PDB file of C-alpha atoms in Angstrom:
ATOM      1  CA  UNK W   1       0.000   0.000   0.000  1.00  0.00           C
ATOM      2  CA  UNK W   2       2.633   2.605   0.611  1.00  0.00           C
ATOM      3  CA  UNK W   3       3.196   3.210  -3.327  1.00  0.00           C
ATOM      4  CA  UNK W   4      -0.559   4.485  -3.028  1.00  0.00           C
ATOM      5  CA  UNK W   5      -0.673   8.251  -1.734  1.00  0.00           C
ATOM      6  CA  UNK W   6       2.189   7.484   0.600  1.00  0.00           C
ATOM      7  CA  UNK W   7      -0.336   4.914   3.159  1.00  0.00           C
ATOM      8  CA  UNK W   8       1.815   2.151   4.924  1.00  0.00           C
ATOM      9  CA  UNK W   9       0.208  -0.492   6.640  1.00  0.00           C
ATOM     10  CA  UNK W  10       0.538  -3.611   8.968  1.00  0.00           C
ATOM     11  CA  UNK W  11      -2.647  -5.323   8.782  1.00  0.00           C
ATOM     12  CA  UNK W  12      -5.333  -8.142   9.386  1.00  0.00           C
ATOM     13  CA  UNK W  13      -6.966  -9.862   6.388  1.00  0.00           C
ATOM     14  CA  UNK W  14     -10.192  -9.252   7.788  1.00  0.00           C
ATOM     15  CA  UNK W  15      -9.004  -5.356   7.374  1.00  0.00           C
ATOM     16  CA  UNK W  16      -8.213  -5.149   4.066  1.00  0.00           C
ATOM     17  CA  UNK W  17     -11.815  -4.578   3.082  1.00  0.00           C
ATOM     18  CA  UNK W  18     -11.862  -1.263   5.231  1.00  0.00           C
ATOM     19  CA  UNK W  19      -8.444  -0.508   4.168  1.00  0.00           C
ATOM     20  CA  UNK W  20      -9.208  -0.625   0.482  1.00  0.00           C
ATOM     21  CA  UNK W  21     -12.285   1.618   0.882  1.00  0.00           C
ATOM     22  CA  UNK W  22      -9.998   4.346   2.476  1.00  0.00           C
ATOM     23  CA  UNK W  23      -7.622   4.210  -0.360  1.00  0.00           C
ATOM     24  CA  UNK W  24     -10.400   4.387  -2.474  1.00  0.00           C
ATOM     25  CA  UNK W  25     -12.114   7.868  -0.744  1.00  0.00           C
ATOM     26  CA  UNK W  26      -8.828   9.369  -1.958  1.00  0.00           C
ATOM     27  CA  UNK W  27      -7.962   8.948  -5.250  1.00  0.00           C
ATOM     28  CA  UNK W  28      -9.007  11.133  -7.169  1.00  0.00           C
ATOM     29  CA  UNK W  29      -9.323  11.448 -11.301  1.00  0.00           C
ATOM     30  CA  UNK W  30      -5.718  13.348 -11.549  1.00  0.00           C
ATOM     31  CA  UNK W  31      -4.039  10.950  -8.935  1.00  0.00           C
ATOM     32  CA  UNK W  32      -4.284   8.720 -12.392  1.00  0.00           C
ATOM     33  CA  UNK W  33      -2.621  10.998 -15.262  1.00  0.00           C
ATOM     34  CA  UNK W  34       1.123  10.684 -16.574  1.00  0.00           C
ATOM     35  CA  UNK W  35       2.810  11.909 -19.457  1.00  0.00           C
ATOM     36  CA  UNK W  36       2.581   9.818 -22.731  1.00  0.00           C
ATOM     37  CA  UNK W  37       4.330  11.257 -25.443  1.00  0.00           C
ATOM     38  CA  UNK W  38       2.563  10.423 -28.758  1.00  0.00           C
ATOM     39  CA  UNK W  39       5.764   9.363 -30.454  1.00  0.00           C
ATOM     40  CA  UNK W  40       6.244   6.330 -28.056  1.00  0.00           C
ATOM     41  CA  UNK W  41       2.731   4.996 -28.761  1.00  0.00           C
ATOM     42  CA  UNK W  42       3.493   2.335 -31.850  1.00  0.00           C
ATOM     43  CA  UNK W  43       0.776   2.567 -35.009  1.00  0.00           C
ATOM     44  CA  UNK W  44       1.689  -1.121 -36.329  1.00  0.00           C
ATOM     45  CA  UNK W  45       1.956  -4.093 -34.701  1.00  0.00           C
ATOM     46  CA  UNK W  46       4.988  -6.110 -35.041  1.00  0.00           C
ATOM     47  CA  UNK W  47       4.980  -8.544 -37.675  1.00  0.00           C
ATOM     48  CA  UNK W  48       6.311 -10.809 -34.773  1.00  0.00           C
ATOM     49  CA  UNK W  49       3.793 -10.769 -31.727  1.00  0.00           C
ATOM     50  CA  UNK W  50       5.873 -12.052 -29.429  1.00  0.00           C
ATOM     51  CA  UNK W  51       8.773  -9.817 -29.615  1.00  0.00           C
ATOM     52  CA  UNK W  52       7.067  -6.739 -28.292  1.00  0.00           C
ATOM     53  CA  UNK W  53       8.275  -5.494 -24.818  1.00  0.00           C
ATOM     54  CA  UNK W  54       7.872  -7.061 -21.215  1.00  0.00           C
ATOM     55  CA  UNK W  55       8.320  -4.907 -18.335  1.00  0.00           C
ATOM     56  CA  UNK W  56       8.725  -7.373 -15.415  1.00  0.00           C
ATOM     57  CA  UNK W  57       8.542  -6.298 -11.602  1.00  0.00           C
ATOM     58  CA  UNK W  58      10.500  -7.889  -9.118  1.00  0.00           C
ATOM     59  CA  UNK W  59       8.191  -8.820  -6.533  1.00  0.00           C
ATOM     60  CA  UNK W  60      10.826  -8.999  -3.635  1.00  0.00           C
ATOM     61  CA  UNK W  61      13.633  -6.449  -5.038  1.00  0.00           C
ATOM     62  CA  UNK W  62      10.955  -4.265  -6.405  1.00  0.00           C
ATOM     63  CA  UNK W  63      13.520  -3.643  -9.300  1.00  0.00           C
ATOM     64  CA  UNK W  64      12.139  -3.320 -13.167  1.00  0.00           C
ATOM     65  CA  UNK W  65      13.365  -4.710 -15.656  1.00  0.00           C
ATOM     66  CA  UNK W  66      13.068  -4.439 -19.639  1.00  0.00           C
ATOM     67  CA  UNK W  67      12.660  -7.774 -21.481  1.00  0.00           C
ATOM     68  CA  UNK W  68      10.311  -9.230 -24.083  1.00  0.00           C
ATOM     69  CA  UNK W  69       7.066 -10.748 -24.451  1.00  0.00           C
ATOM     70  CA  UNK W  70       8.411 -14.414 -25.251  1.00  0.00           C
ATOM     71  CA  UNK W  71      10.773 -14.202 -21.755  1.00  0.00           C
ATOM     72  CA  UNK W  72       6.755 -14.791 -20.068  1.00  0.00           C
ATOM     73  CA  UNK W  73       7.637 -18.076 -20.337  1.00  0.00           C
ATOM     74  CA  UNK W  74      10.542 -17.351 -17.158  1.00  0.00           C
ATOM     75  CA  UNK W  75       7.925 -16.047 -14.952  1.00  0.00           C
ATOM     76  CA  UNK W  76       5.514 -19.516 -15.187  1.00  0.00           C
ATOM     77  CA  UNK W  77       6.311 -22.625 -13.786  1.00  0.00           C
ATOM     78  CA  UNK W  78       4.631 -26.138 -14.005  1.00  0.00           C
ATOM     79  CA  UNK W  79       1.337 -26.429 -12.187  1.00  0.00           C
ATOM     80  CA  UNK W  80       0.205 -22.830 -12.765  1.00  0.00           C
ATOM     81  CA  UNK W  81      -2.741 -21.722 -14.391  1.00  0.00           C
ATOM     82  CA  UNK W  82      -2.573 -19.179 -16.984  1.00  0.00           C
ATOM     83  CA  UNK W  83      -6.481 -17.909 -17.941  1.00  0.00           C
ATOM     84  CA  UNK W  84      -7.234 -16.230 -21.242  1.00  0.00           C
ATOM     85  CA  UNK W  85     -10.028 -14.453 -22.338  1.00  0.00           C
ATOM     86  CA  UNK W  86     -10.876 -16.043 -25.954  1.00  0.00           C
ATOM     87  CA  UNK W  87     -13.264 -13.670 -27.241  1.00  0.00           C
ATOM     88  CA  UNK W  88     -13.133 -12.328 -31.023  1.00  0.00           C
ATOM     89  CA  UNK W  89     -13.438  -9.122 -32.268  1.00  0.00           C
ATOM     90  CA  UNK W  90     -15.971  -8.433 -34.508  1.00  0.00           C
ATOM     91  CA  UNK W  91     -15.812  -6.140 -37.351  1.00  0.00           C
ATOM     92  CA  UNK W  92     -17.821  -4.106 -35.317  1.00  0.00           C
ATOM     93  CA  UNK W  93     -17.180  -0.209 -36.806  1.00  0.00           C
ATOM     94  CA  UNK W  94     -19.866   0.384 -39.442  1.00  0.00           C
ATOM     95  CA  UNK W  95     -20.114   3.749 -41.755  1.00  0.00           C
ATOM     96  CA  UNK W  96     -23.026   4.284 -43.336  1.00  0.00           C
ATOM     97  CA  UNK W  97     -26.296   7.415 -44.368  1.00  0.00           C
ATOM     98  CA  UNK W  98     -29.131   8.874 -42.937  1.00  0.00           C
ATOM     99  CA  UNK W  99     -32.165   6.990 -45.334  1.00  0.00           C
ATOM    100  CA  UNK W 100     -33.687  10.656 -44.788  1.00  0.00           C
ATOM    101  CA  UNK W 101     -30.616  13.245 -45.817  1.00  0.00           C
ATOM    102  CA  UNK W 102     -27.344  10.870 -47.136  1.00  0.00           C
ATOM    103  CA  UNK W 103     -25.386  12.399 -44.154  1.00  0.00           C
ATOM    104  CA  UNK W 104     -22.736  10.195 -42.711  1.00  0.00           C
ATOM    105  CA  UNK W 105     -23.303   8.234 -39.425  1.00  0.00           C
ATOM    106  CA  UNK W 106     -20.594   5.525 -37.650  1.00  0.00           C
ATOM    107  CA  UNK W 107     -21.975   3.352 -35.300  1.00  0.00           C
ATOM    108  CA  UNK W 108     -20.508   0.967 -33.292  1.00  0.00           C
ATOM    109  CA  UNK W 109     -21.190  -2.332 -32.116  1.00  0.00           C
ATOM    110  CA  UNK W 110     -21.300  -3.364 -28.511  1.00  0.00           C
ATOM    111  CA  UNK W 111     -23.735  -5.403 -27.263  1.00  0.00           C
ATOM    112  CA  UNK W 112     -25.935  -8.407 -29.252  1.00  0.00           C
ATOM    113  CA  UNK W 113     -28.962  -7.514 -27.200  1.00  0.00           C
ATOM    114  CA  UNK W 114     -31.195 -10.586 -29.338  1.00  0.00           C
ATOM    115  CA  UNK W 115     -33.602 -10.576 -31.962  1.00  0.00           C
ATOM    116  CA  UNK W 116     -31.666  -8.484 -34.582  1.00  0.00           C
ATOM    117  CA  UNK W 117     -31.228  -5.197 -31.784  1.00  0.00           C
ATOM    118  CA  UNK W 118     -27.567  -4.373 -30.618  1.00  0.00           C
ATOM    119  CA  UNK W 119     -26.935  -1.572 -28.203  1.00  0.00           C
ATOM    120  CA  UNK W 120     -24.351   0.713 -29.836  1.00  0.00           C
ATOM    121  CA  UNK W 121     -22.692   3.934 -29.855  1.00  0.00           C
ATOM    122  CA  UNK W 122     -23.198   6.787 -32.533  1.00  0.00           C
ATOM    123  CA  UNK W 123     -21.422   9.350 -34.541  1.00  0.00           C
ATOM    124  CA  UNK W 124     -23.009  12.187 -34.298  1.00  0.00           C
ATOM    125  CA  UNK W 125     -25.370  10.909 -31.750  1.00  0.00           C
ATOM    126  CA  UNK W 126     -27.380  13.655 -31.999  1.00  0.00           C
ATOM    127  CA  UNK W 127     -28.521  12.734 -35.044  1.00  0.00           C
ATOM    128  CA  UNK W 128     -29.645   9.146 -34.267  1.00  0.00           C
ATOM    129  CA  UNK W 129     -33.530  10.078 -32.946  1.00  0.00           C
ATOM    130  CA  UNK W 130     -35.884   7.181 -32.711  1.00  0.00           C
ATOM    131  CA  UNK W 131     -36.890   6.206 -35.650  1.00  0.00           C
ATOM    132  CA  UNK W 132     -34.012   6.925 -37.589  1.00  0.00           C
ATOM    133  CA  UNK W 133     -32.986   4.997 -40.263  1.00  0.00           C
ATOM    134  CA  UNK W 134     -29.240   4.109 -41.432  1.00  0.00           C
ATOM    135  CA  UNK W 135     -28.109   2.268 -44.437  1.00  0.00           C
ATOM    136  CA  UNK W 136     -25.209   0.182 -44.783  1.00  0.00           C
ATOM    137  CA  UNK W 137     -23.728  -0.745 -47.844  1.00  0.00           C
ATOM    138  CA  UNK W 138     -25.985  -0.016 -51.073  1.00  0.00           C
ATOM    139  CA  UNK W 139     -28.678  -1.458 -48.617  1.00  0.00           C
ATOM    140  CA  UNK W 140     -27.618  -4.817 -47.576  1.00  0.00           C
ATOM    141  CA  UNK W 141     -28.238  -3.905 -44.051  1.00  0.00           C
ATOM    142  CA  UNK W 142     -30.156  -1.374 -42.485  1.00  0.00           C
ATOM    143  CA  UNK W 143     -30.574   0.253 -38.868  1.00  0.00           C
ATOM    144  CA  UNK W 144     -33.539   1.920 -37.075  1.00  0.00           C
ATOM    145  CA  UNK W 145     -32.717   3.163 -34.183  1.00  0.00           C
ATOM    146  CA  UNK W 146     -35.324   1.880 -31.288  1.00  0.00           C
ATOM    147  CA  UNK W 147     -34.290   3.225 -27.910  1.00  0.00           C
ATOM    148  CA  UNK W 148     -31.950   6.390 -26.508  1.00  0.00           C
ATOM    149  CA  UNK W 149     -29.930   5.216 -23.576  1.00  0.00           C
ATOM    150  CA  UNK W 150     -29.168   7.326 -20.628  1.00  0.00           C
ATOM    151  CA  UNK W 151     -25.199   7.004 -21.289  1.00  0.00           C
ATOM    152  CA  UNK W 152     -25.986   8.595 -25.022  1.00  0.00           C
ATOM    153  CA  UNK W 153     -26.043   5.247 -26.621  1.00  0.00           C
ATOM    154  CA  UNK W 154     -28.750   3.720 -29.073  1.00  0.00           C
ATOM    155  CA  UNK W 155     -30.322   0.339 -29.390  1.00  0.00           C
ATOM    156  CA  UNK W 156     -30.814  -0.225 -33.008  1.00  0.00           C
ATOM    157  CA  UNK W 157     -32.562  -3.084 -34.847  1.00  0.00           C
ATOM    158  CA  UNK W 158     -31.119  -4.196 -37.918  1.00  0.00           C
ATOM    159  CA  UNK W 159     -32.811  -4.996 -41.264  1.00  0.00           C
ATOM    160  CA  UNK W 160     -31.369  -7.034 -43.427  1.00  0.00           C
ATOM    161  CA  UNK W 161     -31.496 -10.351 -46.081  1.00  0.00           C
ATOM    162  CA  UNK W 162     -28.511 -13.562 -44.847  1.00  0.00           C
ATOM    163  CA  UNK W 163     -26.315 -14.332 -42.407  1.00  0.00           C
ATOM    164  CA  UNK W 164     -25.996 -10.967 -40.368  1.00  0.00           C
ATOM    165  CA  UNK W 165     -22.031 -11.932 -38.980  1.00  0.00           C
ATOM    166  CA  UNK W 166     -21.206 -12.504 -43.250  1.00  0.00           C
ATOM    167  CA  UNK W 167     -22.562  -9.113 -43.821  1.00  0.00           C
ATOM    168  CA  UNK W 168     -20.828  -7.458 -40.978  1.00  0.00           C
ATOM    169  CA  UNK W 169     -17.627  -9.172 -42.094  1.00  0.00           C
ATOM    170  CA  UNK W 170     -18.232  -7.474 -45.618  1.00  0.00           C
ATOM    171  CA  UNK W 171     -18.705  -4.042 -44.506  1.00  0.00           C
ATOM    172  CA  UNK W 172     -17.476  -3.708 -40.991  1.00  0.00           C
ATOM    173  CA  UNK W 173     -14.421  -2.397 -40.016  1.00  0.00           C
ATOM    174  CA  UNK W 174     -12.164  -3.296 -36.667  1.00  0.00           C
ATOM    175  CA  UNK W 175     -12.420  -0.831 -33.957  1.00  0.00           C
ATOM    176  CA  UNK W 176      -9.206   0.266 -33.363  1.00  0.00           C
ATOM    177  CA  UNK W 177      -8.402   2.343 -30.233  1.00  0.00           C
ATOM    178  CA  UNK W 178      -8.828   5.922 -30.718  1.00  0.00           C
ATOM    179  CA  UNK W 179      -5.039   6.497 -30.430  1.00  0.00           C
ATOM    180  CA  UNK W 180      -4.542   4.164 -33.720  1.00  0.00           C
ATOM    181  CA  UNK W 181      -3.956   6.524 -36.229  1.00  0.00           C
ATOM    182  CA  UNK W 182      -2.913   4.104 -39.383  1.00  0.00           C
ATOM    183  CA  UNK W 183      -5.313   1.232 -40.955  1.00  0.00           C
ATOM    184  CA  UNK W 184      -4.870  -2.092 -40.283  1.00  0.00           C
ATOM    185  CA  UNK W 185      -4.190  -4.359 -43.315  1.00  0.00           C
ATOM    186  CA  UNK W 186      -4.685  -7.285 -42.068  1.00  0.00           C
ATOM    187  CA  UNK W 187      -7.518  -7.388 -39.924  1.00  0.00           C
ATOM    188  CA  UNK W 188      -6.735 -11.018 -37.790  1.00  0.00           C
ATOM    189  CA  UNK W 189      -3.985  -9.068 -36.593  1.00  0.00           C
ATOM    190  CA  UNK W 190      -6.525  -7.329 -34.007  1.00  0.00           C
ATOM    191  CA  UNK W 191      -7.249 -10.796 -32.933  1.00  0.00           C
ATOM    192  CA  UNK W 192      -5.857 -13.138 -30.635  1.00  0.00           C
ATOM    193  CA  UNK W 193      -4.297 -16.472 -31.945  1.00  0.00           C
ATOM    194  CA  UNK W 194      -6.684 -18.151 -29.604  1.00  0.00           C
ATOM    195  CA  UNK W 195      -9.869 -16.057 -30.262  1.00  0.00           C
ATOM    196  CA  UNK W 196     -12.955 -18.055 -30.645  1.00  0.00           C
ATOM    197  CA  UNK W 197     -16.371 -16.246 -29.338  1.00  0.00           C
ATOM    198  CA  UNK W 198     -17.459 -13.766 -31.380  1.00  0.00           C
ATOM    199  CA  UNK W 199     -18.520 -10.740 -29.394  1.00  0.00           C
ATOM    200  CA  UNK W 200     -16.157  -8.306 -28.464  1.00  0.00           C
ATOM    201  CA  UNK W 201     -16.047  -4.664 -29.542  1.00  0.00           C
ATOM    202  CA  UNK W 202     -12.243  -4.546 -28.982  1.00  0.00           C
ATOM    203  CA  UNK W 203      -9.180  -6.973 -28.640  1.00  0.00           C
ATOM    204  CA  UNK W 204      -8.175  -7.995 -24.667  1.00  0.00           C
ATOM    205  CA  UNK W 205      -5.003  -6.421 -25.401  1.00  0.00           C
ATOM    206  CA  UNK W 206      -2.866  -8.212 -23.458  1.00  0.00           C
ATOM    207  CA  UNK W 207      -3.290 -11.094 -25.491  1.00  0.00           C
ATOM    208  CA  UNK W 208      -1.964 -10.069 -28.245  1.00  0.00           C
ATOM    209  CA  UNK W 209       1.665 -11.018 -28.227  1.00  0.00           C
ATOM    210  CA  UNK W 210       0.556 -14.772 -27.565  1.00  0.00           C
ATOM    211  CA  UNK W 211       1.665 -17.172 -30.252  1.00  0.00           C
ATOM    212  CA  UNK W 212       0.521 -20.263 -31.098  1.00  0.00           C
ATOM    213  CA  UNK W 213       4.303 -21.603 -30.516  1.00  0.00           C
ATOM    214  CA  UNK W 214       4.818 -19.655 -27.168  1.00  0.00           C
ATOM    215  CA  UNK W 215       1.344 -21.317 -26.195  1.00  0.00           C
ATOM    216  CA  UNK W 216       2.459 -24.817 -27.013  1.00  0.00           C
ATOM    217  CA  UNK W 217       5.869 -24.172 -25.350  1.00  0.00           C
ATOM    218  CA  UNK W 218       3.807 -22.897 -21.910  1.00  0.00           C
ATOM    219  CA  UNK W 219       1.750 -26.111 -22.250  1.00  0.00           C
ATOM    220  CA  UNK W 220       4.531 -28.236 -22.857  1.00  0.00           C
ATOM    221  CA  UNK W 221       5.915 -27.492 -19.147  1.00  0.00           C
ATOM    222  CA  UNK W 222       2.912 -28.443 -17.134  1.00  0.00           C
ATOM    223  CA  UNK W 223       1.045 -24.925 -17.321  1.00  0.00           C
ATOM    224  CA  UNK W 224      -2.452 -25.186 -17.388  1.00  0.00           C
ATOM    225  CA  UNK W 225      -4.086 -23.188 -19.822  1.00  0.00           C
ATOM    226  CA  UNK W 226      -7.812 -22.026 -19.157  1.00  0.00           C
ATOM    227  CA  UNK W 227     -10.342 -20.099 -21.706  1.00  0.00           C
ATOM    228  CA  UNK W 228     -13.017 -17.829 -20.010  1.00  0.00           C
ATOM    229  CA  UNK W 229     -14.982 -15.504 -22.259  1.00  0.00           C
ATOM    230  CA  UNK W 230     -14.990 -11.774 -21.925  1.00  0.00           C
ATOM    231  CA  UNK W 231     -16.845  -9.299 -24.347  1.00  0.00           C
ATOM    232  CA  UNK W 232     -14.755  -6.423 -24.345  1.00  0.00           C
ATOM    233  CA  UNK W 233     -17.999  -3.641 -24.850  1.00  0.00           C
ATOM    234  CA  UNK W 234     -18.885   0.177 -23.501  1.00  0.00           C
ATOM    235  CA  UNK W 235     -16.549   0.288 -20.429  1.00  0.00           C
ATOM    236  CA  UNK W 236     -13.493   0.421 -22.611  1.00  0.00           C
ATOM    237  CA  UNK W 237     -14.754   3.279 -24.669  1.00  0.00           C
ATOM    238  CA  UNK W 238     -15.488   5.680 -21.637  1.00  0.00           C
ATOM    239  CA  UNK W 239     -13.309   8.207 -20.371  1.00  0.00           C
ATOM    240  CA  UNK W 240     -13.378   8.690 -16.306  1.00  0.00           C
ATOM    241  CA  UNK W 241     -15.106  12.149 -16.229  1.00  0.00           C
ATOM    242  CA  UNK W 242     -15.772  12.241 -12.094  1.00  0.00           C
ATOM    243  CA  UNK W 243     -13.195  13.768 -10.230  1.00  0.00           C
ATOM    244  CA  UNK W 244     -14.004  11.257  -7.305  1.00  0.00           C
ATOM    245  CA  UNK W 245     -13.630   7.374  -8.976  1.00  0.00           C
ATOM    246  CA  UNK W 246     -15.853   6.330  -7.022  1.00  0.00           C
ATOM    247  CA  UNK W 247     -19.064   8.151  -8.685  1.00  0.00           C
ATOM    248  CA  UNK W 248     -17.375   6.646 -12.101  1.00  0.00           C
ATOM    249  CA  UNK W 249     -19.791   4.249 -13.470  1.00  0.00           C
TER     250      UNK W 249
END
């Protein structure tokens, strides 16, 4: 606790619930900003996953060091379990035009709320009244929007003739974080090796640097791998706008 706005404690389990809550009442929105200078934020991925960097923490020393992704292996041994969140991406950024005026509208895909209506987010949301229509792709799909949620979202239900996840594939695009300036080629790159349930609106990140080899190699020792599933949806996409974290839904 003392690298937390300077607390040190000696405690009791049964305390840490009360202790927690007091670290809690005082952090506050700024106690989370640092400097991140745009030029160290990479725009491709590299064409090797596994070679990005590892920062490691010393547990006992404290002491950081610099290595890379594939040196994970080091910090497992046989008889752990290492759990991984095997959602997929979908194609889930979709441009399309008012049916009234032509004007352009992005939505994007969160939530598969059943019967053809997914909760979304839209650009300009102002624009997206009940009852508005949106067309996709010379008409192969088609939106109405059917509810306004309090956090400025829509539900939409979508019109459309086939298999709604092969038109999505045709015309969607991957939602990249906003700080992803280039396009991404190749669009499995935003996936995991292991991704299997379609459903997310963006990658679990960590992920990423898996490979299929570095999985077989942390198998191969006794590790036990584990799959949960994970939609990644609207919690990833909002900014903490309460000072106090708490009141941050």
């Amino acid at each position: 606790f003392n690298a937390i706005k300077g607390y040190e404690y000696t405690i009791e389990p049964t305390d840490l619930n009360i202790v927690f809550q007091e670290i809690l009442n005082t952090l506050i929105e700024n106690d989370f900003d640092f400097d991140l200078p745009e030029e160290l934020i990479a725009q491709t991925p590299l064409e090797k996953r596994s070679e990005s960097r590892l920062l490691i923490l010393d547990p006992k020393t404290e002491e950081l060091e610099d290595r890379h992704f594939y040196n994970i292996i080091d910090e497992l041994e046989a008889g752990d379990a290492l759990v991984l969140n095997n959602t997929r991406v979908l194609p889930a950024r979709l441009h399309g035009e008012r049916a009234e005026t032509g004007g352009h509208i992005e939505l994007l895909l969160l939530k598969d709320m059943g019967q053809n209506r997914w909760e979304t987010l839209a650009k300009p949301a102002r624009k997206m009244k009940v009852g508005e229509e949106v067309v996709f792709g010379d008409g192969r799909l088609k939106a109405v929007v059917v509810e306004v949620l309090d956090h400025g979202g829509r539900i939409v239900e979508f019109k459309y003739d086939g298999i709604f996840l092969e038109i999505l594939e045709s015309l969607g695009e991957m939602p990249l974080p906003p700080y992803i300036h280039e396009q991404l080629e190749d669009q499995e790159r935003y996936q995991t090796v292991y991704a299997k349930e379609n459903g997310s609106a963006a990658a679990p990140t960590a992920g990423l640097h898996f490979t299929k080899k570095l999985m077989g190699e942390i198998k191969d020792m006794g590790v036990n791998l584990e799959f949960i599933t994970l939609h990644v949806g609207l919690g990833t996409f909002r900014p903490v706008n309460e000072e106090n974290i708490e009141d941050h839904v």
